[in-house]
């Protein structure tokens, strides 16, 4: 393999830390310009041209998401969620163009307003090797509860 | 189930204030379910959600589970989700397509029109057992307006038209960019919940006073290009997406609206000309199609005026391209379901823009709705304060005007909240005009009672 598995794992763990710790700018810097951050709702495989998602961010909207979170007026994150997540069951595939698809499971404990919620799901990262690391080209998050009412998903998932 | 003590709603709901116990008291909640949701007209769903025979969606009227299903003959039925044998639910999926509903306790099977068609071991029953008497119970009254399907669990009462009154025109406007049958409700749902009373979402949805503060982060984000295809020429520096222009209107019967006088496809831009979306090729195509269908002036007005922003008492909210349904479940827990709509005749790219615009402000991960929900929960927490136990509704009371049987106010006035509460009090103290017994069933008597 042309890539180092440990390097990919480090990337995923690092991303998880950035999300857990609300390190917004560092997280945003992981993304490639042709980014797609996608969290479907209803079921895992929807047609985004005809169906809504919880999140379907291109890079412009990612910037807006981060700008909003940093504004001090994103009340649903004031106070912020306290979070820790585990990332595991990592499977890697090298694509023909040299990019890497990483599928992993996560389990997230999120605490806010005295209420702790558990989120879980499978995440599919698409990574583009660049210099010593990767750019995050796309990320699709398949939430276990994506067809249930969710009270607050304004943190980074 | 009726509460055992009588609550003095006259004392708890004043024109300019309401008592906080109305958001927290479980007795009030069950009284609301009884008088408002289990007797009056309640919005259930749109015909576009079940386009094909056998298509179904699980719904509720108040707390009672209802299957909305298009039967094999093409009629949309509202069936209570409870087996007539020993009571298990017969439908478990939120949506799908089926030829029949089979109860998995003993296997009774019901057709999509509710008829009981299969009973394993029929020979164990005597002659008095009539399958025809044991269909799934149907919602006693079902009526549809422009594809919006309402149900009433009371067998008697005012008609849906009487209930909707002037608000029917807003349903017309919602589908007004199209014909009713062109509205597609096939784009999934945003489902969210919050730990607070259902009326907070009703009041908030028609609150023109809060956006500048509650949605300040959105306003800021907006200043940078939130739209998918921002046109730099049209970017504006002022944050008047929630401007105080426009009007609050109380249409009667608890139906209220904000008249933003803004466009549906560019609700993020206060520019009064309808051409903004037309800056993009997709928008241009849309405008051309509107113009071809309706003429230039009407097309321009449609884009300028946009969709409606209306609350239909007690549980339907129409905002732009979105239908929103409130589902009270406890005094301090509510679920909300948003249904973005597509129009069949729009270019696919324009329909996609409708969805991407929707995602920006609505849903659990969006830049708008979650901040409202956060406020609802702060209010519910605030209700624990027993001193000065009132919420004020007096904004603009001194300057509101009566026109054509409606009450009008400025955009940030509380005309809309007062309108919701007036109807709430009327129903809770007088009933919905719905007969408790069939003897009151005559249309005139009921209508007179509504006055
Ligand atoms: S409870 Fe449904 S078949 Fe017996
Ligand atoms: Fe709001």
XYZ file of C-alpha atoms and ligand atoms in Angstrom:
613
model
C 0.000 0.000 0.000
C 1.110 3.478 -0.859
C -0.098 4.908 2.398
C 0.642 4.270 6.018
C -2.330 2.937 7.951
C -1.099 4.503 11.135
C -1.016 7.898 9.464
C -4.669 7.605 8.495
C -5.605 6.528 12.004
C -3.721 9.484 13.426
C -5.654 11.783 11.115
C -9.010 10.377 12.235
C -8.084 10.554 15.924
C -6.813 14.078 15.488
C -10.022 15.130 13.761
C -12.044 13.583 16.587
C -10.080 15.604 19.140
C -10.582 18.824 17.209
C -14.349 18.209 17.149
C -14.531 17.217 20.813
C -12.580 20.299 21.836
C -14.382 22.787 19.577
C -11.133 23.703 17.849
C -13.074 25.092 14.931
C -10.403 26.765 12.850
C -8.035 23.821 13.029
C -10.890 21.536 12.018
C -11.870 23.755 9.101
C -8.263 23.757 7.927
C -8.408 19.985 7.446
C -10.794 20.345 4.524
C -10.047 20.502 0.823
C -11.654 23.267 -1.241
C -13.985 20.778 -2.922
C -15.302 19.657 0.453
C -18.534 17.848 1.107
C -19.671 17.373 4.712
C -22.801 15.241 4.621
C -25.099 13.909 7.318
C -28.187 12.321 5.729
C -31.513 12.115 7.506
C -34.283 9.552 7.096
C -31.944 6.792 6.005
C -28.313 6.374 4.999
C -28.681 6.439 1.240
C -30.704 9.363 0.052
C -30.617 11.399 -3.112
C -29.434 14.832 -1.991
C -30.819 16.482 -5.099
C -34.337 15.466 -4.088
C -34.109 14.879 -0.337
C -32.956 16.922 2.606
C -30.051 16.140 4.864
C -29.175 17.271 8.338
C -25.944 18.636 6.912
C -24.940 19.016 3.288
C -22.123 21.545 3.419
C -19.861 22.583 0.618
C -16.797 24.589 1.602
C -18.661 27.888 1.574
C -21.257 26.608 3.952
C -18.614 24.965 6.117
C -17.059 28.393 6.553
C -20.455 29.784 7.515
C -20.998 26.938 9.984
C -17.709 27.717 11.670
C -18.235 31.486 11.570
C -21.586 30.997 13.253
C -20.187 28.751 15.959
C -17.508 31.339 16.673
C -19.913 34.266 16.687
C -20.811 33.983 20.359
C -24.486 34.010 19.385
C -24.961 30.359 18.460
C -27.191 29.849 21.479
C -27.609 26.115 20.924
C -23.864 25.885 21.660
C -23.866 28.441 24.487
C -22.762 26.825 26.678
C -20.950 24.401 24.450
C -21.441 20.657 24.494
C -18.890 18.724 26.485
C -17.876 15.782 24.357
C -15.663 12.743 24.015
C -15.841 10.213 21.242
C -14.251 6.909 20.361
C -13.291 6.074 16.788
C -12.861 2.438 15.927
C -13.437 -0.402 13.412
C -11.401 1.438 10.810
C -11.399 -0.036 7.308
C -9.280 1.507 4.571
C -9.523 1.374 0.807
C -7.194 2.989 -1.654
C -9.028 4.526 -4.605
C -7.781 4.558 -8.184
C -6.912 8.267 -7.989
C -4.731 7.698 -4.933
C -7.281 8.983 -2.443
C -8.168 6.890 0.554
C -11.603 5.936 1.770
C -11.674 5.336 5.507
C -14.768 3.847 7.107
C -14.971 3.937 10.858
C -17.453 3.697 13.693
C -17.805 6.314 16.387
C -19.430 6.501 19.772
C -19.911 9.985 21.194
C -20.971 11.050 24.672
C -22.293 14.599 24.556
C -23.311 16.579 27.625
C -25.230 19.819 27.621
C -27.781 21.487 29.920
C -27.345 18.621 32.375
C -28.374 16.006 29.831
C -25.988 13.440 28.410
C -26.763 11.988 24.991
C -25.108 9.148 23.145
C -24.592 9.444 19.406
C -23.229 6.620 17.341
C -22.723 5.923 13.684
C -20.452 5.091 10.833
C -18.332 7.734 9.178
C -16.890 7.518 5.688
C -13.945 9.830 5.193
C -12.393 10.481 1.825
C -8.801 11.608 2.223
C -6.479 13.120 -0.340
C -2.790 12.618 0.396
C -1.005 15.925 0.562
C 2.527 16.493 1.777
C 2.905 14.394 4.915
C -0.749 14.294 5.699
C -4.178 14.441 4.073
C -6.860 16.866 3.004
C -10.380 15.906 3.932
C -12.309 15.749 0.673
C -15.590 14.411 1.962
C -17.118 13.043 5.074
C -20.432 11.236 5.266
C -21.837 10.468 8.698
C -24.425 7.699 8.967
C -26.065 8.303 12.313
C -27.765 5.364 13.990
C -30.628 7.722 14.884
C -30.904 9.563 11.595
C -34.611 8.761 11.325
C -35.514 9.917 14.826
C -36.064 13.340 16.351
C -32.727 14.876 17.330
C -32.780 17.819 19.687
C -29.442 19.388 18.962
C -26.724 18.531 16.476
C -25.045 21.913 16.313
C -21.670 20.632 17.486
C -19.295 18.970 15.030
C -20.168 15.368 14.377
C -59.530 11.699 30.104
C -60.872 14.825 31.772
C -59.081 16.717 34.498
C -60.728 16.378 37.853
C -60.583 20.021 38.792
C -61.726 22.962 36.749
C -58.992 25.357 35.787
C -59.934 29.006 35.622
C -58.669 29.809 32.165
C -60.417 33.199 32.245
C -58.078 34.189 35.038
C -54.995 32.554 33.514
C -55.250 34.029 30.020
C -55.532 37.804 29.831
C -55.393 39.823 26.674
C -51.932 41.148 27.497
C -50.477 38.238 29.508
C -50.678 34.508 30.142
C -49.866 32.507 33.240
C -46.763 30.322 33.104
C -48.607 27.302 34.538
C -50.226 26.908 31.122
C -46.829 25.741 29.846
C -46.020 23.408 32.704
C -49.127 21.934 34.331
C -49.742 18.317 33.243
C -53.439 18.795 33.991
C -53.597 21.656 31.534
C -51.790 19.494 29.007
C -54.275 16.643 29.213
C -57.117 19.165 29.053
C -55.551 20.569 25.856
C -55.293 17.106 24.368
C -58.936 16.504 25.176
C -60.424 19.805 24.038
C -58.096 20.969 21.280
C -56.464 17.895 19.779
C -58.996 15.129 20.367
C -62.038 17.111 19.285
C -61.184 19.929 16.938
C -59.656 19.927 13.469
C -56.006 18.895 13.518
C -53.640 18.871 10.557
C -52.506 15.330 9.784
C -50.574 15.294 6.518
C -50.430 16.234 2.867
C -51.683 14.092 0.034
C -48.273 14.412 -1.590
C -46.779 12.258 1.168
C -48.701 9.216 -0.053
C -48.778 9.506 -3.850
C -49.307 5.812 -4.687
C -51.972 3.316 -3.539
C -50.627 1.499 -0.497
C -48.340 4.381 0.518
C -48.631 5.093 4.220
C -47.199 7.320 6.930
C -47.550 7.000 10.670
C -49.033 10.140 12.221
C -50.781 11.211 15.388
C -53.854 13.228 16.146
C -53.055 14.530 19.580
C -51.652 11.516 21.369
C -53.472 8.942 19.258
C -51.531 7.044 16.586
C -53.046 7.299 13.127
C -52.079 5.625 9.859
C -52.444 7.945 6.892
C -52.726 5.579 3.934
C -53.813 5.836 0.325
C -56.055 2.815 -0.170
C -56.130 0.650 -3.278
C -58.989 2.752 -4.669
C -56.877 5.896 -4.320
C -58.623 7.479 -1.322
C -56.494 8.752 1.542
C -57.717 7.103 4.744
C -56.962 8.023 8.355
C -57.046 4.791 10.363
C -56.432 4.466 14.074
C -53.388 2.263 14.588
C -54.855 -0.348 16.917
C -55.909 -3.916 16.187
C -59.585 -4.525 16.913
C -58.820 -7.874 18.535
C -56.679 -7.259 21.562
C -55.177 -3.959 20.678
C -51.649 -4.230 19.265
C -50.566 -1.607 16.761
C -50.798 -2.982 13.227
C -48.309 -0.615 11.572
C -44.763 -0.246 12.910
C -42.876 1.624 10.200
C -42.885 5.415 9.953
C -43.564 5.190 6.252
C -43.729 2.674 3.453
C -45.993 0.926 0.991
C -48.137 -2.068 1.772
C -51.072 -4.074 0.466
C -52.407 -4.681 3.968
C -51.700 -4.251 7.663
C -51.223 -7.475 9.578
C -51.300 -7.618 13.344
C -48.516 -9.870 14.506
C -50.166 -10.933 17.735
C -52.780 -13.335 16.283
C -52.614 -12.436 12.629
C -55.698 -10.368 11.947
C -55.239 -8.625 8.622
C -56.683 -5.310 7.494
C -56.913 -3.861 4.009
C -55.619 -0.388 3.262
C -59.169 0.951 3.613
C -59.260 -0.517 7.124
C -61.526 -3.475 6.364
C -60.781 -6.631 8.346
C -60.040 -9.215 5.685
C -58.379 -12.053 7.540
C -58.953 -13.731 10.901
C -57.015 -16.945 11.552
C -59.328 -19.614 12.977
C -62.623 -17.898 12.166
C -64.529 -21.040 13.128
C -63.943 -20.309 16.813
C -66.322 -17.359 16.619
C -70.109 -17.558 16.716
C -72.623 -16.130 14.284
C -72.689 -12.780 16.023
C -69.079 -12.173 14.980
C -69.217 -9.854 11.996
C -65.952 -9.007 10.307
C -67.565 -5.867 8.877
C -67.946 -4.442 12.375
C -64.281 -4.849 13.147
C -62.523 -2.659 10.619
C -59.700 -0.502 11.927
C -61.387 2.511 13.502
C -61.457 5.502 11.188
C -60.950 9.107 12.185
C -64.604 10.196 12.303
C -64.174 13.281 10.170
C -61.566 13.717 7.464
C -61.418 16.718 5.172
C -58.891 18.028 2.717
C -58.151 21.500 1.426
C -55.730 21.955 -1.506
C -54.146 18.623 -0.604
C -53.786 19.408 3.115
C -55.546 16.645 5.036
C -57.126 17.400 8.400
C -58.861 15.070 10.815
C -61.190 15.489 13.748
C -61.729 12.774 16.304
C -65.138 14.244 17.066
C -67.991 12.941 14.912
C -69.640 16.362 14.884
C -68.587 19.962 14.702
C -67.889 22.840 12.380
C -66.641 22.108 8.877
C -62.990 22.381 7.935
C -63.849 25.419 5.790
C -65.393 27.115 8.800
C -62.344 26.248 10.865
C -59.860 27.530 8.285
C -61.793 30.683 7.506
C -59.529 33.369 6.114
C -56.455 31.202 6.566
C -57.544 29.122 3.576
C -56.098 31.866 1.402
C -52.684 31.195 2.928
C -52.903 27.530 2.021
C -53.739 28.745 -1.475
C -50.603 30.868 -1.420
C -48.483 27.967 -0.204
C -49.455 25.914 -3.217
C -49.883 29.107 -5.225
C -46.652 28.708 -7.085
C -48.216 25.585 -8.435
C -51.316 23.442 -8.470
C -52.032 21.344 -5.396
C -51.232 18.122 -7.155
C -47.871 19.513 -8.176
C -46.654 19.773 -4.606
C -44.289 16.900 -3.898
C -43.720 15.903 -0.291
C -41.094 13.288 -0.958
C -37.955 14.981 0.309
C -37.756 13.430 3.730
C -38.270 15.203 7.016
C -36.322 17.080 9.593
C -37.403 15.690 12.936
C -36.443 17.365 16.148
C -37.519 17.455 19.740
C -37.215 19.865 22.619
C -37.838 19.663 26.349
C -40.505 22.315 26.571
C -44.146 23.040 25.869
C -45.616 22.814 22.375
C -47.146 26.290 22.487
C -43.693 27.868 22.675
C -42.976 26.661 19.140
C -46.364 27.887 17.946
C -45.813 31.358 19.379
C -42.202 31.515 18.251
C -42.974 30.521 14.679
C -44.989 33.710 14.342
C -42.694 35.962 16.360
C -41.302 38.827 14.311
C -39.573 40.316 17.344
C -36.980 37.626 18.039
C -34.914 37.012 14.880
C -32.473 39.865 15.340
C -31.453 38.480 18.726
C -32.161 34.752 18.682
C -30.760 34.426 15.170
C -27.947 36.919 15.463
C -25.427 34.236 14.516
C -27.371 33.511 11.361
C -27.471 37.193 10.553
C -23.719 37.297 10.799
C -23.238 34.163 8.781
C -25.582 35.679 6.268
C -23.376 38.634 5.734
C -20.932 36.205 4.271
C -22.512 34.367 1.400
C -24.593 31.621 2.876
C -26.435 30.844 -0.324
C -25.125 28.143 -2.560
C -24.517 30.454 -5.462
C -24.112 33.857 -3.971
C -24.169 36.739 -6.345
C -21.630 39.264 -5.145
C -23.501 42.117 -6.783
C -26.463 41.472 -4.549
C -24.715 41.092 -1.247
C -25.990 43.603 1.215
C -24.321 44.957 4.279
C -27.425 45.519 6.344
C -28.833 42.584 8.204
C -32.435 43.116 7.439
C -33.357 39.500 6.798
C -35.599 39.839 9.791
C -36.462 43.426 9.191
C -39.345 45.030 10.934
C -41.103 45.729 7.677
C -44.183 43.740 6.989
C -47.114 43.000 9.245
C -48.474 40.658 11.880
C -51.981 39.477 11.145
C -54.549 37.696 13.281
C -56.914 36.026 10.847
C -59.245 34.634 13.499
C -59.822 31.095 14.843
C -56.250 31.066 16.120
C -54.758 31.302 12.636
C -52.109 34.004 12.489
C -49.362 35.072 10.135
C -46.331 37.198 9.515
C -46.491 39.004 6.234
C -42.796 39.434 5.517
C -43.315 40.729 1.994
C -40.206 38.860 1.056
C -39.334 36.314 -1.541
C -39.258 32.623 -1.098
C -36.081 31.917 -3.003
C -33.990 34.577 -1.477
C -35.260 35.010 1.991
C -31.708 35.875 2.918
C -31.700 39.052 0.925
C -33.831 42.040 1.667
C -33.619 43.478 -1.817
C -37.135 44.173 -3.032
C -36.552 43.262 -6.657
C -37.437 39.723 -7.647
C -34.391 39.188 -9.778
C -31.932 37.992 -7.193
C -32.373 34.304 -7.686
C -32.513 34.985 -11.365
C -28.865 35.923 -11.100
C -28.192 32.205 -11.232
C -29.029 30.128 -14.304
C -31.399 28.002 -12.233
C -33.158 31.024 -10.875
C -33.409 32.456 -14.358
C -35.065 29.255 -15.546
C -37.476 29.368 -12.656
C -38.446 32.958 -13.280
C -38.960 32.256 -16.953
C -41.214 29.324 -16.171
C -43.217 31.373 -13.696
C -43.515 34.128 -16.256
C -44.641 31.713 -18.927
C -47.312 30.317 -16.647
C -48.562 33.354 -14.870
C -47.408 36.405 -16.762
C -44.593 38.707 -15.830
C -46.303 40.772 -13.164
C -47.717 37.836 -11.250
C -44.468 35.916 -11.532
C -42.575 38.853 -10.109
C -45.069 39.195 -7.280
C -44.857 35.518 -6.505
C -41.132 35.686 -6.141
C -41.289 38.910 -4.208
C -44.055 37.896 -1.852
C -42.745 34.408 -1.646
C -44.408 31.735 0.346
C -46.646 32.314 3.264
C -45.586 32.443 6.908
C -48.656 31.181 8.683
C -49.763 29.253 11.741
C -52.910 27.157 11.329
C -54.321 26.416 14.773
C -53.397 24.210 16.499
C -50.463 22.380 14.882
C -49.564 23.409 11.325
C -47.010 26.005 10.332
C -46.310 26.995 6.745
C -43.083 28.825 6.091
C -41.867 29.362 2.561
C -41.462 25.917 1.043
C -41.886 24.154 4.364
C -44.763 22.490 6.194
C -44.075 22.146 9.902
C -46.142 20.013 12.234
C -46.102 20.338 16.021
C -46.539 17.160 18.011
C -47.145 17.758 21.705
C -46.300 14.691 23.769
C -45.994 15.998 27.327
C -46.330 19.418 28.919
C -42.550 19.675 28.742
C -41.709 17.595 25.672
C -42.541 18.276 22.036
C -41.555 16.807 18.728
C -41.552 18.765 15.504
C -41.508 17.483 11.965
C -40.535 19.613 8.984
C -41.540 18.670 5.457
C -39.773 20.597 2.729
C -41.692 20.503 -0.524
C -40.713 20.317 -4.169
C -42.771 21.425 -7.143
C -43.098 18.945 -9.954
C -42.686 21.475 -12.718
C -39.598 23.204 -11.382
C -36.243 22.521 -12.938
C -34.477 19.841 -10.841
C -31.720 22.314 -9.988
C -34.235 24.769 -8.552
C -35.804 22.092 -6.416
C -32.344 21.277 -5.139
C -31.787 24.920 -4.235
C -35.023 24.823 -2.238
C -33.588 21.943 -0.212
C -30.150 23.457 0.319
C -31.744 26.736 1.435
C -33.979 24.825 3.817
C -31.014 23.019 5.373
C -29.291 26.296 6.153
C -31.887 27.442 8.661
C -33.891 24.357 9.581
C -33.184 21.033 11.226
C -31.170 19.899 14.232
C -27.796 20.762 12.695
C -28.833 24.014 11.027
C -27.976 27.647 11.722
C -31.452 28.729 12.858
C -33.924 26.285 14.348
C -31.715 24.879 17.135
C -31.294 28.355 18.586
C -35.079 28.666 18.822
C -35.306 25.283 20.551
C -32.612 26.382 22.983
C -34.745 29.387 23.898
C -37.829 27.176 24.403
C -35.910 25.129 26.942
C -34.664 28.260 28.693
C -38.291 29.432 28.932
C -39.411 26.093 30.333
C -36.649 26.342 32.933
C -37.720 29.910 33.642
C -41.233 28.725 34.365
C -39.912 27.282 37.629
C -39.810 30.843 38.938
C -43.082 31.308 40.802
C -42.879 35.012 41.551
C -44.502 37.250 38.932
C -45.719 34.184 37.072
C -46.745 35.889 33.833
C -45.554 36.092 30.273
C -46.308 39.407 28.634
C -48.079 39.651 25.288
C -48.687 43.376 25.175
C -46.400 44.544 22.372
C -48.342 46.699 19.961
C -51.627 46.203 21.784
C -52.302 49.942 21.851
C -51.725 50.393 18.142
C -53.190 47.280 16.546
C -55.960 47.914 14.028
C -59.021 45.995 12.997
C -59.580 45.584 9.286
C -62.040 43.287 7.531
C -62.481 41.207 10.632
C -58.738 40.748 11.054
C -56.334 42.334 13.499
C -53.175 43.855 12.071
C -50.014 45.040 13.719
C -46.400 45.871 13.053
C -43.919 43.103 12.348
C -42.518 42.857 15.870
C -45.856 43.230 17.640
C -47.467 40.402 19.551
C -50.674 40.378 17.514
C -49.968 36.809 16.481
C -49.366 35.436 19.980
C -52.508 37.160 21.228
C -54.448 35.618 18.355
C -53.263 32.119 19.210
C -54.096 32.565 22.884
C -57.529 34.044 22.196
C -58.493 30.909 20.313
C -56.823 28.696 22.891
C -58.887 30.284 25.650
C -62.055 30.062 23.614
C -61.633 26.371 22.928
C -60.519 25.568 26.468
C -63.448 27.402 28.041
C -66.203 26.878 25.477
C -65.077 23.873 23.495
C -64.395 23.988 19.782
C -68.038 24.387 18.932
C -67.903 20.668 18.567
C -70.863 18.869 20.013
C -70.261 16.678 23.012
C -73.340 14.731 22.017
C -74.856 14.176 18.634
C -77.920 16.138 19.619
C -75.953 19.343 19.056
C -74.968 18.216 15.630
C -77.034 20.619 13.519
C -74.776 22.873 11.554
C -76.472 26.146 12.472
C -76.317 25.717 16.191
C -72.651 24.844 15.996
C -71.799 27.713 13.710
C -73.656 30.163 15.921
C -71.741 28.962 18.902
C -68.522 29.812 17.106
C -69.920 33.282 16.461
S -54.263 -8.387 18.943
Fe -54.234 -8.214 16.836
S -54.653 -10.216 16.170
Fe -54.868 -10.371 18.289
Fe -36.686 31.666 15.212
